[in-house]
Coordinates of C-alpha atoms in Angstrom, one line a residue:
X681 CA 7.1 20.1 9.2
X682 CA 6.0 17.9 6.4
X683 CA 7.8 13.8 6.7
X684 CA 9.8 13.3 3.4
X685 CA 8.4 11.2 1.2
X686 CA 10.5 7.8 1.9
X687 CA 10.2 8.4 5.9
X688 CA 6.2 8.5 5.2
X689 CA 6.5 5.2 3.4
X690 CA 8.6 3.9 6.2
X691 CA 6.0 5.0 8.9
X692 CA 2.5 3.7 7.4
X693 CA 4.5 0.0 6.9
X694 CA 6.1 0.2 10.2
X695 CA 2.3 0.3 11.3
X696 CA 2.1 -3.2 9.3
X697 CA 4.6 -4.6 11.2
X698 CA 3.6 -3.9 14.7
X699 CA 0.2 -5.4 13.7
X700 CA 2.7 -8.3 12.4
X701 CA 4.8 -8.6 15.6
X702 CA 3.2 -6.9 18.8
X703 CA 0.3 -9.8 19.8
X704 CA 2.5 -12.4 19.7
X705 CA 5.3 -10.6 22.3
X706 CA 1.9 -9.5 24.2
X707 CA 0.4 -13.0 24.2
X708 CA 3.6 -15.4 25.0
X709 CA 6.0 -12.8 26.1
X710 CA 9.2 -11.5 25.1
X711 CA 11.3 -14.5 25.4
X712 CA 8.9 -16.7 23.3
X713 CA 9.9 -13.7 20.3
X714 CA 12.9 -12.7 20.3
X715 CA 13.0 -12.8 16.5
X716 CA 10.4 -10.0 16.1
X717 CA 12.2 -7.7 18.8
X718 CA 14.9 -6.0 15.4
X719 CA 11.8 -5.6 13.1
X720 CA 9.5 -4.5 16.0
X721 CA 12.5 -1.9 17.3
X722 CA 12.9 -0.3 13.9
X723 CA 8.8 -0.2 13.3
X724 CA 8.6 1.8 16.7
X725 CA 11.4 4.4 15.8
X726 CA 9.9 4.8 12.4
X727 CA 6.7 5.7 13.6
X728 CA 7.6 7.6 16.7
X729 CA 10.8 9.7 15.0
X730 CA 10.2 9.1 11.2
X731 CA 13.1 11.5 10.6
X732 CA 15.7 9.5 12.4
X733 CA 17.1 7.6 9.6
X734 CA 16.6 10.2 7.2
X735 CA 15.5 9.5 4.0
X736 CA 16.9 6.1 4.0
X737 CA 15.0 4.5 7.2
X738 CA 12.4 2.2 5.1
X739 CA 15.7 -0.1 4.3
X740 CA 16.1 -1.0 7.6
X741 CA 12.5 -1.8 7.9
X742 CA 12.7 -3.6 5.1
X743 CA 15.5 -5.5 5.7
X744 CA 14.3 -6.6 9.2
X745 CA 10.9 -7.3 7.6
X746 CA 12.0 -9.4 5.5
X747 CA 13.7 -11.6 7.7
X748 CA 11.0 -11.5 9.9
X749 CA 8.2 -12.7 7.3
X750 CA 10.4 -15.2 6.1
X751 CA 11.3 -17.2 8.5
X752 CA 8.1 -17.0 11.0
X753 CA 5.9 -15.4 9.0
X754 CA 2.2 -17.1 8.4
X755 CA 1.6 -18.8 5.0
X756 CA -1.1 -16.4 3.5
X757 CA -2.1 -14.3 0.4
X758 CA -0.6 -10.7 2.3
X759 CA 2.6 -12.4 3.6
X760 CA 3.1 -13.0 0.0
X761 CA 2.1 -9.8 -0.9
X762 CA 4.5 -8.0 1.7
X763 CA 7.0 -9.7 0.5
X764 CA 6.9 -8.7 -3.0
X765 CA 6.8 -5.4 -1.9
X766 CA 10.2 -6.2 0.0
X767 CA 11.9 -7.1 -3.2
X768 CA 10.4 -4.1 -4.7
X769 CA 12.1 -1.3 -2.4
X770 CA 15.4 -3.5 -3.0
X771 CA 15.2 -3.2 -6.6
X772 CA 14.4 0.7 -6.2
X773 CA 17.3 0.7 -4.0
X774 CA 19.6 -1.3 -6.2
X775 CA 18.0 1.3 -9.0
X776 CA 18.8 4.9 -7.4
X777 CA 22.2 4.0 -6.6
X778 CA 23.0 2.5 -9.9
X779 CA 22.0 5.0 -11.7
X780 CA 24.8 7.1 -12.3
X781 CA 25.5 10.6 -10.5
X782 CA 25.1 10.5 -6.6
X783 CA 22.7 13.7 -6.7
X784 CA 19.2 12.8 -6.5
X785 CA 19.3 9.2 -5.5
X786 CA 16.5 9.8 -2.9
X787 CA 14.0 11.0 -5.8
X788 CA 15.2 8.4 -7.7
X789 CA 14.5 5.7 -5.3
X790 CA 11.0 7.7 -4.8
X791 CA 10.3 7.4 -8.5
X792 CA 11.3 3.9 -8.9
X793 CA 9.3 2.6 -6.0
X794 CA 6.3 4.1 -6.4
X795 CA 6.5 2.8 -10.4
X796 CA 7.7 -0.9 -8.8
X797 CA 4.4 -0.6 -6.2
X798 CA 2.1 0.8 -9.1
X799 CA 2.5 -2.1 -11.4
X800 CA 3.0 -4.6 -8.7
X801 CA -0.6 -3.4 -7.7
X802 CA -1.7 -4.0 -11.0
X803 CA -0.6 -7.0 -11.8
X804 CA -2.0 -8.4 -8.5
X805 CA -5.8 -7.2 -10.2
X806 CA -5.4 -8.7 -13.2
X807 CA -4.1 -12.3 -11.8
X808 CA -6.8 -12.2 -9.6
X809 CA -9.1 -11.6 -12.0
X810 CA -7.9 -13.8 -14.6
X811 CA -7.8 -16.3 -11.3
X812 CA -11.9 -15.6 -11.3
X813 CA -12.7 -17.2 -14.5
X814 CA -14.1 -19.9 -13.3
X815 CA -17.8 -21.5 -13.3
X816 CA -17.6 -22.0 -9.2
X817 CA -17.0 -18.2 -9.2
X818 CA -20.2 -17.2 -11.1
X819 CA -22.3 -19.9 -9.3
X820 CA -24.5 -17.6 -7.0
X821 CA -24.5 -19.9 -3.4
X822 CA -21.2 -20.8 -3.9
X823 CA -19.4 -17.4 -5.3
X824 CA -16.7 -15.6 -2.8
X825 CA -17.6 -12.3 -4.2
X826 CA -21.5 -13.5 -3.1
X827 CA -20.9 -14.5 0.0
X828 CA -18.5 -11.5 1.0
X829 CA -21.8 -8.8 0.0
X830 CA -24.4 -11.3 1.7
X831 CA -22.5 -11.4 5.0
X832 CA -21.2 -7.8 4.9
X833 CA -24.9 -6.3 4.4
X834 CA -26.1 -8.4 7.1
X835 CA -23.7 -7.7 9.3
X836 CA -23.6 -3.8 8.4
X837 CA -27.5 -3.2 8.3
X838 CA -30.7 -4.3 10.3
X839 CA -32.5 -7.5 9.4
X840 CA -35.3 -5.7 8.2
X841 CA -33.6 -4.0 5.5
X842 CA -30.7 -6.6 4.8
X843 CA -33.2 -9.3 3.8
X844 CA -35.5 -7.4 1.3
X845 CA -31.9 -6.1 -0.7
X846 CA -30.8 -9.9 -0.7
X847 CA -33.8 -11.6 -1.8
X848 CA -35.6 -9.3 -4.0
X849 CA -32.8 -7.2 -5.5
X850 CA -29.9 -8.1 -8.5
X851 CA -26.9 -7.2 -5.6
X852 CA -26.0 -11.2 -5.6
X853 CA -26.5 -12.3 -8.9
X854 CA -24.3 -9.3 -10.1
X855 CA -21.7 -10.1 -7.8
X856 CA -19.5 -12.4 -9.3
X857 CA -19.7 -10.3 -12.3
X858 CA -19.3 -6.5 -10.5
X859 CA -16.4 -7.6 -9.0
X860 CA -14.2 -9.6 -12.1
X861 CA -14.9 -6.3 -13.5
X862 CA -13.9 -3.9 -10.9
X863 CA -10.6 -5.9 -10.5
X864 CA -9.7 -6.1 -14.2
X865 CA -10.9 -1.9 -14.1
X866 CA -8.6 -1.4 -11.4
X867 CA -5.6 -3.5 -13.0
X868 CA -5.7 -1.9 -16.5
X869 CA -6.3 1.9 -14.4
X870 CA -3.2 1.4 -12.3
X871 CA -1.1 1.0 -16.1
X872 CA -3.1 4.2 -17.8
X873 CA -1.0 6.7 -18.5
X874 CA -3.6 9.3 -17.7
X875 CA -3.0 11.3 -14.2
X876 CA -6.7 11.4 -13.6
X877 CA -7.5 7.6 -14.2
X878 CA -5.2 6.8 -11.5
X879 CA -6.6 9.1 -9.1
X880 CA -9.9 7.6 -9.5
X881 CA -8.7 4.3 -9.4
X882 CA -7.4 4.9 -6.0
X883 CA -10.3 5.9 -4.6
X884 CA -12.4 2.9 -6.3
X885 CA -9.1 0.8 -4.5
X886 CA -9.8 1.9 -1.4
X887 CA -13.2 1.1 -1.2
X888 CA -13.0 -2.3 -1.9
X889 CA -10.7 -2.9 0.6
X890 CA -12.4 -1.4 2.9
X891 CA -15.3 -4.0 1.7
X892 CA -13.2 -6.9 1.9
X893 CA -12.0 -5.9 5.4
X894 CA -15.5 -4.9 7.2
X895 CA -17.1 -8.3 7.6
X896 CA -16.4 -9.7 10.9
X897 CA -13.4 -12.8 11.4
X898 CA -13.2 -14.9 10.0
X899 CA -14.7 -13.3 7.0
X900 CA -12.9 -10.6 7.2
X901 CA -9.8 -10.4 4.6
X902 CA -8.6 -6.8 6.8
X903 CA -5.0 -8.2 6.8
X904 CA -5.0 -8.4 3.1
X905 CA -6.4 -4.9 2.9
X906 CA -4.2 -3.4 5.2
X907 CA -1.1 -4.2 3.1
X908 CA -2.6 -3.6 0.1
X909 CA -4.2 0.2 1.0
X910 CA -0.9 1.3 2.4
X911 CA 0.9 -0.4 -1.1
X912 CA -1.1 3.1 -2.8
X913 CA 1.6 5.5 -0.9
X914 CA 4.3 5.3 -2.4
X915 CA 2.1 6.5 -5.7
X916 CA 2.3 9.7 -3.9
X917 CA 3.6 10.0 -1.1
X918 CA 4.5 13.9 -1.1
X919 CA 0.5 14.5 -1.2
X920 CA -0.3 11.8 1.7
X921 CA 2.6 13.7 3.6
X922 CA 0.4 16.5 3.1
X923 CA -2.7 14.9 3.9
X924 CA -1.3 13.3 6.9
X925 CA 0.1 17.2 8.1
X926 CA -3.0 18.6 8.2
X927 CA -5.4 16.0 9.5
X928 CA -3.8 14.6 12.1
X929 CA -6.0 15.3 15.1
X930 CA -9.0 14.6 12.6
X931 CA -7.4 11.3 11.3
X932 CA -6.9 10.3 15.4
X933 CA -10.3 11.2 16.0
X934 CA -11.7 9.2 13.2
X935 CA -9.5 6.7 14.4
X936 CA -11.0 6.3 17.5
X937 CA -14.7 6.6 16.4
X938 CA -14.0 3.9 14.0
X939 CA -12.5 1.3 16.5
X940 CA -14.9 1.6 19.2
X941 CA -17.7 -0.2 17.5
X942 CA -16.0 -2.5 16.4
X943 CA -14.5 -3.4 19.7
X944 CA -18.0 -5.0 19.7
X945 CA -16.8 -8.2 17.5
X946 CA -15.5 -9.6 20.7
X947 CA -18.6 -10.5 22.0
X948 CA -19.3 -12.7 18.8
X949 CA -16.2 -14.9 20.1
X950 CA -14.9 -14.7 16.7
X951 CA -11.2 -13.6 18.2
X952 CA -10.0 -16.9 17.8
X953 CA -11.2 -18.2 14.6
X954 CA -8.7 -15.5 12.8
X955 CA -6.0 -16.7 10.6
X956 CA -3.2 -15.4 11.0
X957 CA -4.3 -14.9 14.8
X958 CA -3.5 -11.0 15.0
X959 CA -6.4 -10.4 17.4
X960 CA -6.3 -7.0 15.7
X961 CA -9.5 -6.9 14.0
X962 CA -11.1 -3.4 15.5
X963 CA -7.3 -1.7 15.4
X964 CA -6.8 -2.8 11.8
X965 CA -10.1 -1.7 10.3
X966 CA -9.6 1.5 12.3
X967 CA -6.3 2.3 10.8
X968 CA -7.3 0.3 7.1
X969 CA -10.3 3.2 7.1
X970 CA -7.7 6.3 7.9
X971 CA -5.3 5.1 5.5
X972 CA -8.1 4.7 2.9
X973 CA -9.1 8.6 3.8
X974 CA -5.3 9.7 3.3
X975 CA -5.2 7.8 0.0
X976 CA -8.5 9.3 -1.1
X977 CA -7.8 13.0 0.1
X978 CA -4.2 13.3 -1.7
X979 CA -5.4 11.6 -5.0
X980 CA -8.5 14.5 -5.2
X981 CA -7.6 17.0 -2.8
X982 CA -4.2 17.6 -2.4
X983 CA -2.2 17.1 -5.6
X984 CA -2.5 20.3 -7.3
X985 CA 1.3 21.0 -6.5
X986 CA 2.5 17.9 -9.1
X987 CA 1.3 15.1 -10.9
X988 CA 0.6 11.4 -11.2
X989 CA 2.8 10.5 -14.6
X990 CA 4.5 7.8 -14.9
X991 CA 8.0 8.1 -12.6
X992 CA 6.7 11.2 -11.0
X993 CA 4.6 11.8 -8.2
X994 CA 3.0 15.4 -6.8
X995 CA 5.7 17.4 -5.2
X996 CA 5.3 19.2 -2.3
X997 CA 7.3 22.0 -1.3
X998 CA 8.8 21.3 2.1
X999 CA 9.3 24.3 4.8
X1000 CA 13.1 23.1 5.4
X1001 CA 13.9 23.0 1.9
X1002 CA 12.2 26.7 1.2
X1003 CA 14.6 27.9 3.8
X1004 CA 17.7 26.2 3.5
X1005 CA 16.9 27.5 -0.3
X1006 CA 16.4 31.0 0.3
X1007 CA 20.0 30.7 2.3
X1008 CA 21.7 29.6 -0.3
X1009 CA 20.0 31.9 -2.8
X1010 CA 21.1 35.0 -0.4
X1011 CA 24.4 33.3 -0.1
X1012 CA 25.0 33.0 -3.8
X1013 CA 23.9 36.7 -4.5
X1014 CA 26.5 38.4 -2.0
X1015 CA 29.4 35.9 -3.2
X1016 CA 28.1 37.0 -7.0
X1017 CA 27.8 40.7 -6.7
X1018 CA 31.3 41.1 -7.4
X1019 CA 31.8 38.9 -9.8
X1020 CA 31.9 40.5 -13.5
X1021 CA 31.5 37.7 -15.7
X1022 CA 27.8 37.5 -16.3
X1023 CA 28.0 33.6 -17.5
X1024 CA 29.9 32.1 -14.2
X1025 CA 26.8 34.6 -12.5
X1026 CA 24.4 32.4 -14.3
X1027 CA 26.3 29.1 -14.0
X1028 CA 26.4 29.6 -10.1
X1029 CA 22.9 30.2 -9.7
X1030 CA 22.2 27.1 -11.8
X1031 CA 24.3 24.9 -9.6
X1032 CA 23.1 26.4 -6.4
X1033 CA 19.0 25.6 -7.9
X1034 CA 21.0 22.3 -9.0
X1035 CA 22.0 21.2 -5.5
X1036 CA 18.8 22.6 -4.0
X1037 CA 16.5 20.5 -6.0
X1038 CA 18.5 17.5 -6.1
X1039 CA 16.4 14.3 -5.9
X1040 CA 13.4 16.5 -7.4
X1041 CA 15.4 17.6 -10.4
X1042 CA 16.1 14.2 -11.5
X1043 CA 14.1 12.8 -14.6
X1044 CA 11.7 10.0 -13.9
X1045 CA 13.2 6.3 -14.4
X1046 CA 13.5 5.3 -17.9
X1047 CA 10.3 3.5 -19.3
X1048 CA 11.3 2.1 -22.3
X1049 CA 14.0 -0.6 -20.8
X1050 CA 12.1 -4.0 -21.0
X1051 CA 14.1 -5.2 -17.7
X1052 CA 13.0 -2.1 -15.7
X1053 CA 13.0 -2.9 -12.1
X1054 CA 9.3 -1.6 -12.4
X1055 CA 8.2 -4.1 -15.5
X1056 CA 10.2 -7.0 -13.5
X1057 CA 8.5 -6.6 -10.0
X1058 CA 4.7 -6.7 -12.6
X1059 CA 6.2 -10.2 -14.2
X1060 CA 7.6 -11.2 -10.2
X1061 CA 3.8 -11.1 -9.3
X1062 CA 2.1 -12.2 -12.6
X1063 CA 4.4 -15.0 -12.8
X1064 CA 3.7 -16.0 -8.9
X1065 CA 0.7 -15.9 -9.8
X1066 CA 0.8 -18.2 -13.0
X1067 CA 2.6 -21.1 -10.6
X1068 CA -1.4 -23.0 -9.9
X1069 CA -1.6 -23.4 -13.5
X1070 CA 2.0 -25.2 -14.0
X1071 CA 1.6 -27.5 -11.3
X1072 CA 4.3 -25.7 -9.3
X1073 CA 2.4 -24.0 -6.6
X1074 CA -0.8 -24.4 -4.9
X1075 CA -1.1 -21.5 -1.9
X1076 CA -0.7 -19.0 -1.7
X1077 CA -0.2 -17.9 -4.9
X1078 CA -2.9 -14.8 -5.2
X1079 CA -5.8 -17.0 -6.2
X1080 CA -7.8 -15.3 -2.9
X1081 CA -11.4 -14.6 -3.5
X1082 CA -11.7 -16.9 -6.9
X1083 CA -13.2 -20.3 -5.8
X1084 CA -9.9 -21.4 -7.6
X1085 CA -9.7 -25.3 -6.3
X1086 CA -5.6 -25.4 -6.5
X1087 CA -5.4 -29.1 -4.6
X1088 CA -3.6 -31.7 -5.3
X1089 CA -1.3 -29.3 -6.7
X1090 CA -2.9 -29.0 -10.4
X1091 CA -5.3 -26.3 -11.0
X1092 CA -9.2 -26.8 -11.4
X1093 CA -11.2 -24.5 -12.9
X1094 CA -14.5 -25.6 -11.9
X1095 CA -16.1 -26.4 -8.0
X1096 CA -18.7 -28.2 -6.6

């Protein structure tokens, strides 16, 4: 049977949160953490019975995360991140059961969330971007986006082929360029109104996360790409249900071929030089490289049953629902066949199609309201990320990958 589309949600974060909360009881012990053991117990159950809680289980998770980040969690760029994602599912939350009639609050919430995660996404692009305009950016020895190809295609490929593409071809003077580009491309993709734009700018997403997390600790930004690859599934989550139903033995597999190279980054003695100190550098590529194959495969594969516009996502058909429809349906007809008045006929069967679609029935979130919870979570990180240039915060504040000098807390636009 196919998860539900909030459950899935809730089971690829919980996977976050181990990753946040496991090394440390493994390292120091249980007493040392007793704080992570409500966020820890909820992850567990939400990845080893996602159907427990229903469709409701990701506010637990949230609500325990939450907590958790704030209060012991590490002072980085995807901390941040997570935690405008927290304020997000409250605000779909507060959203769905706002909004009027009870039926449908779950697709509601859906809707809302994935709209909240969508622009949230996007406006994490374009500060980063805008973040990049700087001369130390485009200065080649000194450029993030530089070094990050440099060490990734010598780490990646033999010597004898890394050099000759490092010295003698464009890749690192185009750097800094390619990649203020392919974050502003992905920022203004995410807000396109166009189904297809979105799918591909999923898949270009996913690749550049999985750049950014190959390159070995400390170089390695797979923390940042872990939250941000799973922050794609609540776009559509009914088609990564889908993916995630049929591939699972292939997705484990894949798992596993990934992580066993990589298990070879232990030798470098790099373990300890990762900040925050998860330890979980094979394990987190691993899983960052399945969840970018999910995201891929139900963006181009698997969304012929729906569609990406704005509030909606691709609908699956779930086998619990066909059947506890086609009940209903056979229910309705005997009660009906007696009946002689043709309109209460009709009205019943519109009812009974009512209560069956429920959540899937209901019309996408508004779009037009300038206070949406969706348009408030884009200006929650837009404005975060503004707070270097006002003097008001210096890190993190999304400014990752830019050369963005944000000491002395005033903002300088230039580096050595």
């Amino acid at each position: 049977m196919l998860i539900r589309a909030l459950p899935i949600i809730a089971f690829f974060w919980a996977h976050i949160v181990i990753f946040h909360t496991l090394p440390g009881i493994l390292v120091t012990g249980v007493s040392g953490n007793l704080h992570a053991l409500p966020v820890l117990g909820v992850a567990v159950v939400c990845v080893a019975v996602p159907h427990i809680f229903g469709a409701w289980g990701i506010i637990p998770l949230t609500i325990t995360n939450f907590a958790y980040l704030v209060l012991r969690g590490s002072v980085s760029n995807h901390i941040l991140t997570e935690l405008c994602l927290c304020a997000a599912v409250a605000a779909s939350a507060f959203a769905a059961f706002t909004g009027g009639a009870k039926e449908g609050t779950e697709r509601r919430m859906q809707n809302t969330l994935g709209e909240c995660f969508r622009k949230q996404l996007a406006a994490l692009y374009l500060i980063s971007a805008l973040h990049k305009m700087n001369t130390g950016f485009f200065e080649i020895r000194t450029s993030c986006s530089s070094q990050i190809i440099a060490i990734t295609t010598l780490q990646l490929l033999p010597e004898w082929i890394a050099k000759p593409i490092l010295t003698s071809s464009p890749l690192l003077q185009t750097a800094p360029a390619g990649g203020l580009f392919l974050e502003i491309l992905m920022g203004l993709g995410l807000l396109s109104g166009s189904p297809s734009v979105r799918r591909g700018t999923i898949v270009v997403a996913q690749l550049f996360h999985i750049v950014l997390a190959l390159p070995l600790p400390p170089s390695s930004f797979y923390p940042f790409s872990a939250i941000c690859s799973f922050a794609f599934i609540p776009l559509h989550p009914e088609a990564c249900s889908n993916v995630f139903h049929r591939s699972k033995k292939g997705l484990l597999l894949a798992f596993l071929l990934v992580l066993w190279p990589l298990l070879t980054y232990r030798c470098y003695g790099q373990r300890e030089k990762e900040y925050p100190p998860y330890s979980q550098y094979p394990a987190g590529v691993a899983w960052i490289m399945c969840l970018a194959f999910i995201n891929v495969a139900a963006a181009t594969i698997y969304p012929s049953n729906g569609d990406m516009r704005a509030g909606k996502t691709p609908q699956v058909q779930y086998e619990k629902e066909r059947e506890e429809a086609t009940k209903r349906e056979e229910i309705h007809q005997s009660s009906s066949s007696s009946s002689k008045d043709g309109k209460s006929h009709k009205t019943g069967r519109q009812n009974i199609s009512k209560e069956h679609l429920g959540s899937s029935s209901t019309p996408p979130p508004p779009r037009g309201r300038i206070l949406s919870a969706p348009n408030v979570m884009f200006a929650l990180v837009f404005m975060i990320g503004l707070t270097p240039y006002a003097g008001m915060r210096t890190y993190p504040a999304f400014a990752m990958f830019s050369n963005l000098q944000t000491e002395d807390r005033c903002c300088r636009r230039n580096t050595k």
